[in-house]
Each structure stands twice: as structure tokens, then as C-alpha cells.
Coordinates of C-alpha atoms and ligand atoms in Angstrom, one line a residue:
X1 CA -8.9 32.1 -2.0
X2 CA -10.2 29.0 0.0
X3 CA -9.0 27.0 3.2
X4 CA -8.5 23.5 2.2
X5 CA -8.1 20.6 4.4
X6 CA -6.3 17.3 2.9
X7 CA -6.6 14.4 5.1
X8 CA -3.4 11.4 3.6
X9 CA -0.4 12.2 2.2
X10 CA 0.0 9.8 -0.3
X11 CA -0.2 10.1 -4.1
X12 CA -3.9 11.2 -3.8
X13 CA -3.9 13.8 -1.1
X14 CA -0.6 15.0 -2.9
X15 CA -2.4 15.1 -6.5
X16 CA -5.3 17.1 -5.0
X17 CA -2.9 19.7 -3.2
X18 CA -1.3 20.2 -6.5
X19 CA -4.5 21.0 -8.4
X20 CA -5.7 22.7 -5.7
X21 CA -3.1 25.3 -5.7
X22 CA -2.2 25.5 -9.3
X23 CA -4.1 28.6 -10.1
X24 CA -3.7 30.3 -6.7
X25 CA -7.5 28.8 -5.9
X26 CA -6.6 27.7 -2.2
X27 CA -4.5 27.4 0.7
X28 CA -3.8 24.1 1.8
X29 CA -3.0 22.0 4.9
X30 CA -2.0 18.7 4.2
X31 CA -2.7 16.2 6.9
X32 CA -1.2 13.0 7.7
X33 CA -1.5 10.6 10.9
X34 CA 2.1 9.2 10.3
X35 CA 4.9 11.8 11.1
X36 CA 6.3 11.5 7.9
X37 CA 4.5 11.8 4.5
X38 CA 3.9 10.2 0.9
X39 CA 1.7 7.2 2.4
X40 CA 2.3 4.1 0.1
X41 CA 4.8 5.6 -1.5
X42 CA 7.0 5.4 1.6
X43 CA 5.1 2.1 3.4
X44 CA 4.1 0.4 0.0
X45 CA 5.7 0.5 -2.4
X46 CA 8.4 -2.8 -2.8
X47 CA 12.0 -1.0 -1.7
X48 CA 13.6 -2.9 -4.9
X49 CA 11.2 -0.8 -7.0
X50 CA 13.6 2.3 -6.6
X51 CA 12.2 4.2 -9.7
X52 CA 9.1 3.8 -8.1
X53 CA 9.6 4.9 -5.0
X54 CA 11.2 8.2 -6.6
X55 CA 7.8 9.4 -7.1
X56 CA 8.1 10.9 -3.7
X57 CA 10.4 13.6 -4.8
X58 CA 7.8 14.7 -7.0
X59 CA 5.2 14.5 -4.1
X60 CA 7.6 16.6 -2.6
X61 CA 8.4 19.6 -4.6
X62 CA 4.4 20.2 -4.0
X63 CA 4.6 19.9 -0.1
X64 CA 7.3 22.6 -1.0
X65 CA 4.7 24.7 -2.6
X66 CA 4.3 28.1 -0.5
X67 CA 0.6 27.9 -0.3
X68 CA 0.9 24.1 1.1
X69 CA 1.6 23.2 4.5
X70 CA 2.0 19.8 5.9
X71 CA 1.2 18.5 9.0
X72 CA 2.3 14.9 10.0
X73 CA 1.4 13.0 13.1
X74 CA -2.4 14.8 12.9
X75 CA -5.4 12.0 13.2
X76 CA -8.3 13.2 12.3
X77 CA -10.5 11.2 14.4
X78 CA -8.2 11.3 17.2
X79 CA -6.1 14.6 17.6
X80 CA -8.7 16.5 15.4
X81 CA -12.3 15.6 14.7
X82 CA -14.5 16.0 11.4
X83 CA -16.3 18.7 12.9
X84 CA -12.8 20.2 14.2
X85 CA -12.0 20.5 10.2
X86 CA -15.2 22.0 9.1
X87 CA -14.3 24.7 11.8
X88 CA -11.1 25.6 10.2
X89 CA -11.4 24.8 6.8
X90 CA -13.7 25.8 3.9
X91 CA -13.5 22.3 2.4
X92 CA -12.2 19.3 3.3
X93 CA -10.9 16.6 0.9
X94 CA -10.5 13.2 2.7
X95 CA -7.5 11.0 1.1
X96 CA -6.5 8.6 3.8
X97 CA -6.8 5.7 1.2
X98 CA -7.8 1.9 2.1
X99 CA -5.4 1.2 5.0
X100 CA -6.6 -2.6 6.3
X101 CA -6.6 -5.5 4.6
X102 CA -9.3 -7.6 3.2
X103 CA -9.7 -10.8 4.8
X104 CA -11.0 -14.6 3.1
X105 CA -13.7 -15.6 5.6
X106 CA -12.2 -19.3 6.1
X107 CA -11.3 -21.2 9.2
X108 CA -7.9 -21.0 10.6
X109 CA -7.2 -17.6 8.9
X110 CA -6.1 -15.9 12.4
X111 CA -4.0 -18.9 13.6
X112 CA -0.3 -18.0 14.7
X113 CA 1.8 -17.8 10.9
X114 CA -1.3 -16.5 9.1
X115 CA -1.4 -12.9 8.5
X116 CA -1.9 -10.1 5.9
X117 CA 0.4 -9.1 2.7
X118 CA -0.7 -5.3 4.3
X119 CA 1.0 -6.1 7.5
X120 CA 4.0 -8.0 6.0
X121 CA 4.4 -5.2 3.9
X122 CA 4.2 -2.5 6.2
X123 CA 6.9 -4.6 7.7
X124 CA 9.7 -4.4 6.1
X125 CA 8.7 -1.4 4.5
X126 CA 9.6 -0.2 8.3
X127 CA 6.2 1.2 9.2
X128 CA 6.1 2.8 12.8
X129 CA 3.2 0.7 13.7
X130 CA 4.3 -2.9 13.0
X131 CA 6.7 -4.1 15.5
X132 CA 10.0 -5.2 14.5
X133 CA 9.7 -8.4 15.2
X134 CA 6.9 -8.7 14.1
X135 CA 8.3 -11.5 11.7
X136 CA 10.6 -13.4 11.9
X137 CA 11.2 -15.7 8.6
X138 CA 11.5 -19.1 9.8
X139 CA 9.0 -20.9 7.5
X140 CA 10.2 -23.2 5.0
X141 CA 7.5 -23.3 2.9
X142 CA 4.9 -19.8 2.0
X143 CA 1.8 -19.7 0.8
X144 CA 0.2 -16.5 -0.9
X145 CA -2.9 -16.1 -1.4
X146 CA -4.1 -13.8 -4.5
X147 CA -3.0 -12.6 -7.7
X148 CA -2.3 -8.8 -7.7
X149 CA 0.6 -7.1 -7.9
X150 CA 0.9 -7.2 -4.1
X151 CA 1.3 -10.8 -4.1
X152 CA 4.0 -10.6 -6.7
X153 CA 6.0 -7.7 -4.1
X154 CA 6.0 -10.1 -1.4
X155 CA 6.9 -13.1 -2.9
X156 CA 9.9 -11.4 -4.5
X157 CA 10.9 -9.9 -0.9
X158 CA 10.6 -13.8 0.4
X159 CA 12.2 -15.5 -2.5
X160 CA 15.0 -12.8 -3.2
X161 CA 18.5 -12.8 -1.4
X162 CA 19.2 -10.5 1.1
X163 CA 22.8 -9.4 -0.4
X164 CA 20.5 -8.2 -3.3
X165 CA 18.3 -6.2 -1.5
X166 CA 21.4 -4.6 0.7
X167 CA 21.4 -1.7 -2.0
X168 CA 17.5 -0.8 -1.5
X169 CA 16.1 1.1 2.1
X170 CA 14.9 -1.7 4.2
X171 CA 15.0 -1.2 7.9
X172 CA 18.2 -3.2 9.0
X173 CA 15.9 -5.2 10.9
X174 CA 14.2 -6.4 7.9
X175 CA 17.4 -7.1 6.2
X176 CA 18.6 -9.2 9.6
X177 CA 15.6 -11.2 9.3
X178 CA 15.9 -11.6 5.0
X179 CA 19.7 -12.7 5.7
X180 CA 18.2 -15.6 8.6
X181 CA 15.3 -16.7 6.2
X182 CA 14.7 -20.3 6.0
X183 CA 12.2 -19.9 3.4
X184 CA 12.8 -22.2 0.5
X185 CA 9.3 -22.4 -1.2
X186 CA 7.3 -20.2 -1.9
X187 CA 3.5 -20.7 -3.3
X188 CA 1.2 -18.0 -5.1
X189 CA -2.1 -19.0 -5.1
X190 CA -4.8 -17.8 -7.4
X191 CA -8.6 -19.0 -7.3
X192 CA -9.4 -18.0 -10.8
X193 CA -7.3 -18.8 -14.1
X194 CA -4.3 -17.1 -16.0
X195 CA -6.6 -15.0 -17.7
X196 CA -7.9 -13.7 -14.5
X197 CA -4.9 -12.9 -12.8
X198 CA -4.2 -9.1 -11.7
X199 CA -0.6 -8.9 -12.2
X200 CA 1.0 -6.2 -14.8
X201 CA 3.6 -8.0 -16.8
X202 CA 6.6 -5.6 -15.9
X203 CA 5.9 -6.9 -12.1
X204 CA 5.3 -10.6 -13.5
X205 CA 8.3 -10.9 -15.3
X206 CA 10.4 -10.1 -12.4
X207 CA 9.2 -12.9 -10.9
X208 CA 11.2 -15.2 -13.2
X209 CA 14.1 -12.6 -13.1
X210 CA 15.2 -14.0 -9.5
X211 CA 18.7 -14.9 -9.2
X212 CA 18.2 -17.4 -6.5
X213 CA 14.6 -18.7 -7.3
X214 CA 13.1 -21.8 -10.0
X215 CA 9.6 -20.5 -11.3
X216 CA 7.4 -23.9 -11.4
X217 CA 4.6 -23.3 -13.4
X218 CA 2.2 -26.5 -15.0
X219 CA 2.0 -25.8 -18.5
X220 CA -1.2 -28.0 -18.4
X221 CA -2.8 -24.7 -16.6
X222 CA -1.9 -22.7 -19.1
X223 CA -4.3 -24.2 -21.6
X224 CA -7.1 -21.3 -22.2
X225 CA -9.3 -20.2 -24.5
X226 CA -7.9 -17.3 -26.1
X227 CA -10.8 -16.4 -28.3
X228 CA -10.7 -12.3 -27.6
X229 CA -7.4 -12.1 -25.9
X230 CA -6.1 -9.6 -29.3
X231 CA -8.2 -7.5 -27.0
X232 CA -6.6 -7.9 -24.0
X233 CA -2.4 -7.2 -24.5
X234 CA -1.9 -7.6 -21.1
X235 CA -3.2 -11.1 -20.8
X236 CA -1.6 -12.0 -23.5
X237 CA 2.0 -10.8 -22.3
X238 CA 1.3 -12.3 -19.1
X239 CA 0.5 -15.7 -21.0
X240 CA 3.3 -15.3 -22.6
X241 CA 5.7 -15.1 -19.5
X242 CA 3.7 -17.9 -17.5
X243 CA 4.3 -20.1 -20.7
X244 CA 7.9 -19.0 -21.0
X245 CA 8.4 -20.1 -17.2
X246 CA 6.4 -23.6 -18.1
X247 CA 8.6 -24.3 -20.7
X248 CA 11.9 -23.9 -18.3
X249 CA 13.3 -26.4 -16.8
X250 CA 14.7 -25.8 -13.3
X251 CA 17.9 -25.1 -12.5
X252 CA 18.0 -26.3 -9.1
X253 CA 18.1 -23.0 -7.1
X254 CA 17.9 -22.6 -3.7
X255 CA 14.5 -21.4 -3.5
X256 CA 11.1 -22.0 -5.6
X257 CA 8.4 -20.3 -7.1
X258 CA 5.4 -22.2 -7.8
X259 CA 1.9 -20.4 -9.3
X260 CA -0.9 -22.5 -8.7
X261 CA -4.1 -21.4 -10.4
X262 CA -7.7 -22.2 -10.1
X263 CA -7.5 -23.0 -6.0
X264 CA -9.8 -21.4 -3.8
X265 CA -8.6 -21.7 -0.4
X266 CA -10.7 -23.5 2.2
X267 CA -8.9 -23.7 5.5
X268 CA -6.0 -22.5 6.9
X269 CA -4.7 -25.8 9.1
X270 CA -2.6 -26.1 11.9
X271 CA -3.0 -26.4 15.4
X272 CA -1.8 -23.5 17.4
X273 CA 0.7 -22.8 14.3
X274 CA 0.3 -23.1 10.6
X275 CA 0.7 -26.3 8.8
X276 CA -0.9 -26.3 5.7
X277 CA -3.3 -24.4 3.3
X278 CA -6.6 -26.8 2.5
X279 CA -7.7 -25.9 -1.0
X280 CA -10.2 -26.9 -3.6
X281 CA -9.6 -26.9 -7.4
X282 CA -11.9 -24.6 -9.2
X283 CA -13.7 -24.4 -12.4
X284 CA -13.8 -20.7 -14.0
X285 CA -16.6 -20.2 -16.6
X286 CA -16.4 -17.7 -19.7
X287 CA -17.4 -14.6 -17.8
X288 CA -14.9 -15.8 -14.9
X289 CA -17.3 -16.7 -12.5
X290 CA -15.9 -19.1 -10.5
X291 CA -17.4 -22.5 -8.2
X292 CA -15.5 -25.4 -6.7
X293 CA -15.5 -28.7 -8.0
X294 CA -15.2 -30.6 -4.6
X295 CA -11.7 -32.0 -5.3
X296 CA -8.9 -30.6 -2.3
X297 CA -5.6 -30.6 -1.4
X298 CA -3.2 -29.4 1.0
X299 CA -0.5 -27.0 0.4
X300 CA 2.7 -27.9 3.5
X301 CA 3.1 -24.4 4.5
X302 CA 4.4 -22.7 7.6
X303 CA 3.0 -19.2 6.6
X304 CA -0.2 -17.9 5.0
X305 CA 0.0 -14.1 3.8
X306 CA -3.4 -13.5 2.2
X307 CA -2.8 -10.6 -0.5
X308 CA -6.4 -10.5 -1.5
X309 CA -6.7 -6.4 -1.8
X310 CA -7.3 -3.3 0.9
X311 CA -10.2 -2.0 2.4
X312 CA -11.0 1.3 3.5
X313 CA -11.8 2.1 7.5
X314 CA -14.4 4.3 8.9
X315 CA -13.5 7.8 10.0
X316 CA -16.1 9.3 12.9
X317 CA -18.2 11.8 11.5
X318 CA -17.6 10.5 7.8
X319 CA -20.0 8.6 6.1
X320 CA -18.7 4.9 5.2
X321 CA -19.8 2.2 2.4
X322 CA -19.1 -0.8 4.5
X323 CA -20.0 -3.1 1.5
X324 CA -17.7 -1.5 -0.7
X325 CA -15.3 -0.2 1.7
X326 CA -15.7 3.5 0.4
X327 CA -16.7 6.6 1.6
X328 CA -19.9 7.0 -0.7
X329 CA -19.7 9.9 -3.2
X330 CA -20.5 10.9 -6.7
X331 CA -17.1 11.7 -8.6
X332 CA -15.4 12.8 -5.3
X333 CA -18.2 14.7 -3.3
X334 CA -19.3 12.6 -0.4
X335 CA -23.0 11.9 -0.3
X336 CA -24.8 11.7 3.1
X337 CA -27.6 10.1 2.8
X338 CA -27.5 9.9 -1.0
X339 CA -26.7 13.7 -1.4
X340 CA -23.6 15.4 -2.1
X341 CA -22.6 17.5 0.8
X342 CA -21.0 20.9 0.2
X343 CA -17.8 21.0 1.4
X344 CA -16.5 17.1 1.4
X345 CA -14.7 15.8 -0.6
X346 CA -12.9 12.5 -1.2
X347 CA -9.9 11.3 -3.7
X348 CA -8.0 8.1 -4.5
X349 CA -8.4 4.6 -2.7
X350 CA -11.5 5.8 -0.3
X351 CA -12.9 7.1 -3.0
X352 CA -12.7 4.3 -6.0
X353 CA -11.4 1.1 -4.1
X354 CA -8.0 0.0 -4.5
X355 CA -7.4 -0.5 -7.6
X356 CA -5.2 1.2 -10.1
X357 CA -1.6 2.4 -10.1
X358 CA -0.2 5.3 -8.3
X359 CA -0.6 7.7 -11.5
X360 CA -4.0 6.9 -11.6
X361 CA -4.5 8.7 -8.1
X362 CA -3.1 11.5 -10.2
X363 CA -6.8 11.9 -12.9
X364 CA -8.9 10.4 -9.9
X365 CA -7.5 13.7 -7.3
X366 CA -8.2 16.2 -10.6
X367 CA -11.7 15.1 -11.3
X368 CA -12.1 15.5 -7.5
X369 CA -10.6 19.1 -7.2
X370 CA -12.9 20.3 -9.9
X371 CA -15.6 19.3 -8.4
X372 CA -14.4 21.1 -5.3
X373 CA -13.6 24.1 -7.5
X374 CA -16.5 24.3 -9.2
X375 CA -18.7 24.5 -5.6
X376 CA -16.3 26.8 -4.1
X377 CA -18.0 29.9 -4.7
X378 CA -21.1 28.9 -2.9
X379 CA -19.2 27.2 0.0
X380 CA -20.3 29.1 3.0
X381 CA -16.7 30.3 4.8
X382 CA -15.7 28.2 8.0
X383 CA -15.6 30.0 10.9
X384 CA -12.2 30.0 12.0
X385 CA -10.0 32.2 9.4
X386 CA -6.5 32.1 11.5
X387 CA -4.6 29.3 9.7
X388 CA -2.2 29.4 12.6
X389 CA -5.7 28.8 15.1
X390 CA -5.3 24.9 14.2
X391 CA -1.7 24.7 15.0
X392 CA -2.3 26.4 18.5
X393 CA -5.9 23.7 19.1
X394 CA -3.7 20.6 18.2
X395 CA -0.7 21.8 20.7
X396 CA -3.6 22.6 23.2
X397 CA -4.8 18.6 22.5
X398 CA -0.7 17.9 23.1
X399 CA -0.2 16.9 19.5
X400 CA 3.3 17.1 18.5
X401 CA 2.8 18.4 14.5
X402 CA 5.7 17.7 12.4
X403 CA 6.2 20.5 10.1
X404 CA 7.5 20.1 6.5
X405 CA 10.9 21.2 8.3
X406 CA 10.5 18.1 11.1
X407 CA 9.8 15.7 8.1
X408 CA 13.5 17.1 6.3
X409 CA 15.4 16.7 9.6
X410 CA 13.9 13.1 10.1
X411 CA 14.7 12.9 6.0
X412 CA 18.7 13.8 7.5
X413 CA 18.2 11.3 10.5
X414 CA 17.8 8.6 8.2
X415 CA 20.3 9.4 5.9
X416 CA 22.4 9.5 9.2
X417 CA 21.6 6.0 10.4
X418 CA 22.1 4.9 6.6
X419 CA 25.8 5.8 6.9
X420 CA 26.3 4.5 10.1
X421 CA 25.2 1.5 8.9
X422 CA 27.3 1.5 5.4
X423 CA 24.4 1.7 3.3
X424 CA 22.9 5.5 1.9
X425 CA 19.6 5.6 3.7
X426 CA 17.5 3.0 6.7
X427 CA 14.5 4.0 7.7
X428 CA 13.4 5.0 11.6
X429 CA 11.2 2.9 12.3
X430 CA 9.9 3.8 15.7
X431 CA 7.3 6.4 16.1
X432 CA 8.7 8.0 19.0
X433 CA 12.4 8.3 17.0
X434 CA 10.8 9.8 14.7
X435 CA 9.2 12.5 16.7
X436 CA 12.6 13.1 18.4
X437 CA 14.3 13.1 14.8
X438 CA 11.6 15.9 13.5
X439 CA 12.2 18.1 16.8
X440 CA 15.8 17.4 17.6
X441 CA 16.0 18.8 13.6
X442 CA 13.6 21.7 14.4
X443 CA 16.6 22.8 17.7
X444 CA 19.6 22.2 15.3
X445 CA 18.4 23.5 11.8
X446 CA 21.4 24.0 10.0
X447 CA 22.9 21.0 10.9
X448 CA 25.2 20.1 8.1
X449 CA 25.1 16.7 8.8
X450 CA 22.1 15.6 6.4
Ligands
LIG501 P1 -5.7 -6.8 -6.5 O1 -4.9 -6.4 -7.7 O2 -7.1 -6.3 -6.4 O3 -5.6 -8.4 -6.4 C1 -6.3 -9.0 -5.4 C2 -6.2 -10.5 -5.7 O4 -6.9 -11.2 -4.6 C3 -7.0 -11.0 -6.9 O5 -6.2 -12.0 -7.6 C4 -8.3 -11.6 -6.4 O6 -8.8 -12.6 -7.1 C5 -7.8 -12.2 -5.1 N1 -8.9 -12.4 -4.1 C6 -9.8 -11.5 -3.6 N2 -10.6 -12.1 -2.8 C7 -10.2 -13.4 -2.7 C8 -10.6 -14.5 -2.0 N3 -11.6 -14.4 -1.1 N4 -10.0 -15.7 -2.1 C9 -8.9 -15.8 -3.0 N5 -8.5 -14.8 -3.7 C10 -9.1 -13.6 -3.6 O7 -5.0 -6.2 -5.1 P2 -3.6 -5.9 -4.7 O8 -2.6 -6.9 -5.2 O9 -3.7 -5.7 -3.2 O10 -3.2 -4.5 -5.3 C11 -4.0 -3.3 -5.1 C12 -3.7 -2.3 -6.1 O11 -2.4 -1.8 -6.0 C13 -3.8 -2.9 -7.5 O12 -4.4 -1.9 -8.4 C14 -2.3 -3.1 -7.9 O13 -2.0 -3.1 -9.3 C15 -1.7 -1.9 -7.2 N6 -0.2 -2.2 -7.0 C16 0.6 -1.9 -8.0 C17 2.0 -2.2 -7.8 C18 2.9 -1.9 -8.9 O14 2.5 -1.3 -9.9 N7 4.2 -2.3 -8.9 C19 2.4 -2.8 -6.7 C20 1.5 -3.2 -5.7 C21 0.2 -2.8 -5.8 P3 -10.2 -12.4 -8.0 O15 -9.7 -11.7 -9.2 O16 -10.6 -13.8 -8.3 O17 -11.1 -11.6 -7.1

């Protein structure tokens, strides 16, 4: 039986506890820096995606697991270091995922109205460390930049009513600011062609499913070669839908969808505020490489959300691919200096990149724990054997863990606030209320009221 550290709660860290405990191998602590666990699951995924989202009760039923532990509000970095792990644990698997965004390099990007999907996303998914008002929706006109299924989330959040999302778990602030929105257009922007595009068709399609919202699509753009694409059924579905949106005509809704393809952005304009989005028409050869052709124009917009993927961020004491964004590693053991190290592990985003969707997290964490498995025998034992001796350092550091029990009584909290608010669930959004939620639980445990 081994000590296992998991650093991230989401789908990852959660795959790997589950392998990791399926054959009585190890005992494992499950680390997260938020009080509350599941990662994207909770602060990612889109709140109309309810089916989704129920992935968490799955996630769940293995936090449950007698021989896992979880313990939220933990940094490592911060309240615990790399070193601080190695003392308590035989192994350590890092699954903190790729938590910042990736940036476009142009002018303008950091003006006043341009920000990142991540943040807007973190938003209104009520994540502690966005501010509530953070946003507040009084753009017209929104341009998104990118063509993953990120950018298809928050352009449905922008161009959907608020009285349909009323049934879903946004933070009431988020639903305050949804039912003040001025936005009337909103504008995805791709550099590359149809054929390029990241988006899954189940996400595309409910695009053009928006009660309140015209698609405008130029059929003219949709011209492609389609030499190959019996090959590619996604691209072809996707085609498919685009061309079905092309050949609409609009209905006159209140709001507007309009997918621009081949435009790079240049600039971001404005002066002191966001005005507009300078782009340049591209050209996108038959491997999809893709150059400018000198021709711009300007996009009228009042807000710039790039959605142009994650990155990964540096941990001390970890070793970090800042090209790539990864923790380097050869199929989920980290490599210093280009050799594996016994005893480290990584799964999911840090590992691969973010790419993929949640269930791939799932084979990624498995070929990870068999690695780990596999090099368990010869792991030399870490000092520290008490599991309770990290519980007793982290209260020393003034840490306030929130147990798998905390995390249920913020889980009644919410439910609470939910009813006071007529709906079943809103999220606590404040860190602090959420540490008071997990302890206030922890004094009053068979409170009925959950
Ligand atoms: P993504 O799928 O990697 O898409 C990123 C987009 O940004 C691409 O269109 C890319 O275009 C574009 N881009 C990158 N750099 C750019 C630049 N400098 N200028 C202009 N465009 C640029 O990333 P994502 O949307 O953040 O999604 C991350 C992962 O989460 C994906 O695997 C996604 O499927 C998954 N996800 C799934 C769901 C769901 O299943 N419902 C929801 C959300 C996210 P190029 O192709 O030209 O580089």
C-alpha cells in the first residue's frame, strides 16, 4: 500500500484517484487549492450543459471512496511546497490542469473591454477568484476570438436570454447582469476556414438552436474543397450545420450571431475602452497553414473575449515546458532534465495540453497510474508515514482544509441560498463564504436543512 498525493480535483486528479485505489494499491489525498472540488467541472463547464455538469456526481462517489481523502483550499506552492509532498507522500501525481489563458500577442489586447473567455467564464461560472463585478454586459456589439468549443459556451451565455438560463446554477449575480445585457451582436471569429474550426457539432448546432438569436453565416465562406472530408465526419457535420445556417434567412431576432472565418486579428482598437477589432482576411493553404493577404477591416465592437485555448502555470519545485505550457514527462512521469523522475507524476491538461473532452482525462489519468504502478515497488518510502502528520503541518501553516465533510455542508449552503432565491441551487461565490459554509457545516453536522 502506497501514499499518494493528487494535486487538482478535476476530471483528471479524480480519474487518477479512481485507478489508484481500484485494487487496494494506495491511499490517497486529493488536493485542491479551491475549497470546493471537481475543477472545470464546477468552474467550466457552461451551466446550460446540465448533463454535463452531472459528471461531478460521478467524481464524487470516488472522493467518497474510504481510501480517498480530499483536501480543498490546499496550494501546493503556497500552503504546502513540492518538497513538503515528497515528505509525506510516496508519489505524487500533479493534475492542476492548464489554469490561464493563452493570449494573441497584438496591440490593444489589455485595453479596458478586452479580456479572456477563461476569466469570463470563470465568471459566471461563479469562481471565488473573479470578482462579481467583474463584468458587467453593457456592450452592444462582442467579438470572440477563436473557434473551440469555448468560444461556442460563451457566445451562447452572451446571446441567450436570461429567463432561459433561470433553470441552470448561475450565481444570481451573473443572472442580474444576463437580465441587464445590452448585447445585441455577437461576432465569432476564426483565422482559419470551416474546415479548421475546433467546434464538435453537438456544441455547434446549439448555436443555431437560440431562441432569441439570427445565425449570419456567408454562404460564400462555406465554399471548400472537400476532397478527403468522407474522412473527417465531423467536418462534414459541421459543414453541414454552417451551410444550414447560410441558407436561413433571418428572422429578425433581437440578437445576432455572425461567424466570420479566415480573419486573423491585428489590433484590438480603442482608446482607453474598446471600439473595434482590426482584422486582416486570410488565405489557408491545403495543410491549413495560414498567412494574411494584406486586406483589413474593422469589427464595431465594445468587447474582445479572446477564446484562443489554456495554458498551463508553473508550480515551484516542478519542472515546466514554457513553450508548450506542460510539465515535461514521458506518458505521465515528469522528466527533469530529460529523465523520468521516480515518484512524479502528471495527468490531464498539464500533462497533454488542453485539448480533448472531459472523458478523455479519464484514458490520459489510467495510462498515468500505471506508470505510477508499475514503479511503485522500487519507490523509496517518504519519510513521513502518519497521514494525519500533513493535516497537523497545514493547520500549523494556518490553512483552513476543507474536508470531504466541509465540501457537503458548503454543497447544503448552496442548496440553501438556491431556495431562498426560488431557484434549486446558486453558487457561493466568495472564498471566505465558503470557508464559513464548510466550517459552520463541520459545528452543525446533522443539520437537516440541506
Ligand atoms: P481549442 O479547441 O484549442 O480552440 C482554440 C481556438 O483558438 C482555435 O480555433 C484556434 O485556431 C484559435 N487560436 C489559437 N491561437 C490563435 C490566435 N493567435 N489567433 C486567432 N485564433 C487563435 O480551445 P478551447 O475552445 O479553449 O477548448 C479547450 C478544450 O476544451 C478543447 O478540447 C474543447 O473541445 C474542450 N471543451 C469542450 C467543451 C464541450 O465538450 N462542451 C466545452 C468547452 C471546452 P487555430 O486552429 O487556427 O489554431
Amino acid at each position: 500500500m502506497i501514499r499518494v498525493a493528487v494535486v487538482g480535483s478535476g476530471p483528471a486528479g479524480v480519474y487518477a484517484a479512481a485507478a489508484l485505489v481500484r485494487d487496494g494499491a494506495a491511499d490517497v489525498d486529493v488536493l485542491d487549492r479551491l475549497p470546493s472540488p471537481f475543477g472545470l467541472v464546477r468552474y467550466g463547464v457552461a451551466p446550460d450543459h446540465p448533463k454535463i455538469q452531472s459528471i461531478s456526481l460521478a467524481l464524487a462517489r470516488v472522493l467518497e471512496e474510504p481510501a480517498v481523502r480530499f483536501l480543498g483550499n490546499v496550494e501546493v506552492g503556497a500552503g504546502l511546497t513540492v518538497a513538503d509532498l515528497h515528505e509525506h507522500y510516496d508519489a505524487v501525481l500533479f493534475a492542476h490542469g492548464a489554469s490561464v489563458d493563452r493570449r494573441l500577442g497584438i496591440p490593444g489586447e489589455d485595453l479596458p473591454g478586452s479580456t479572456s473567455a477563461t476569466e469570463f467564464v470563470a465568471w459566471y461560472c461563479g469562481h471565488p477568484d473573479v470578482p462579481v463585478d467583474r463584468f458587467s454586459l453593457d456592450a452592444r456589439s462582442v467579438a470572440v476570438v477563436g473557434m473551440g468549443n469555448v468560444a461556442l459556451d460563451v457566445t451562447r451565455l452572451l446571446a441567450k436570454a436570461a429567463d432561459d438560463l433561470v433553470t441552470t446554477d448561475l450565481p444570481e449575480h451573473v443572472l442580474r447582469a444576463l437580465r441587464a445585457s445590452r448585447v445585441e451582436d455577437v461576432h465569432i471569429v476564426g483565422r482559419r476556414g470551416p474546415l479548421q474550426a475546433r467546434f464538435t457539432t453537438k456544441e455547434l448546432r446549439e448555436i443555431g438552436e437560440i431562441a432569441g438569436a439570427d445565425v449570419l453565416v456567408d454562404a460564400a465562406e462555406l465554399d471548400v474543397d472537400e476532397a478527403g472530408l468522407d474522412r473527417e465526419p465531423v467536418l462534414r457535420r459541421n459543414l453541414e450545420v454552417l451551410r444550414s445556417w447560410a441558407a436561413r434567412d433571418p428572422a429578425g431576432r433581437p440578437r445576432r450571431v455572425h461567424v466570420h472565418f479566415r480573419r486573423r486579428p491585428l489590433e484590438v482598437l480603442g482608446d482607453g475602452r474598446v471600439t473595434g477589432l482590426l482584422l486582416e482576411r486570410t488565405v489557408v493553404d491545403g495543410g491549413g497553414v495560414v498567412a494574411g493577404t494584406g486586406e483589413t477591416s474593422t469589427l464595431d465592437v465594445e468587447m474582445v473575449l479572446r477564446s484562443v485555448g489554456y495554458r498551463g502555470v508553473p508550480v515551484p519545485g516542478l519542472p515546466f515546458d514554457e513553450a508548450a505550457g506542460v510539465v515535461p514527462n514521458d506518458g505521465g512521469r515528469v522528466l527533469r532534465d530529460g529523465r523520468p523522475v521516480p515518484g512524479e507524476y502528471v495527468a490531464g491538461w498539464v500533462k497533454r495540453g488542453p485539448t480533448g473532452v472531459i472523458g478523455t482525462n479519464k484514458s490520459d489519468a489510467q495510462e498515468t497510474v500505471a506508470a505510477l504502478l508499475a514503479d511503485a515497488p522500487a519507490l523509496p518510502k517518504a519519510p513521513v508515514r502518519d497521514p494525519d502528520a500533513v493535516l497537523r503541518l497545514l493547520e500549523q501553516r494556518g490553512v483552513d482544509v476543507v474536508t470531504w465533510q466541509g465540501w457537503r455542508a458548503i454543497e447544503r449552503a448552496e442548496a440553501r441560498l438556491g431556495r431562498s432565491l426560488g431557484r434549486a441551487r446558486s453558487k457561493i461565490t466568495d472564498r471566505a463564504e465558503l470557508l464559513r459554509a464548510a466550517a459552520d457545516g463541520l459545528a452543525a453536522p446533522s443539520d437537516p436543512g440541506g
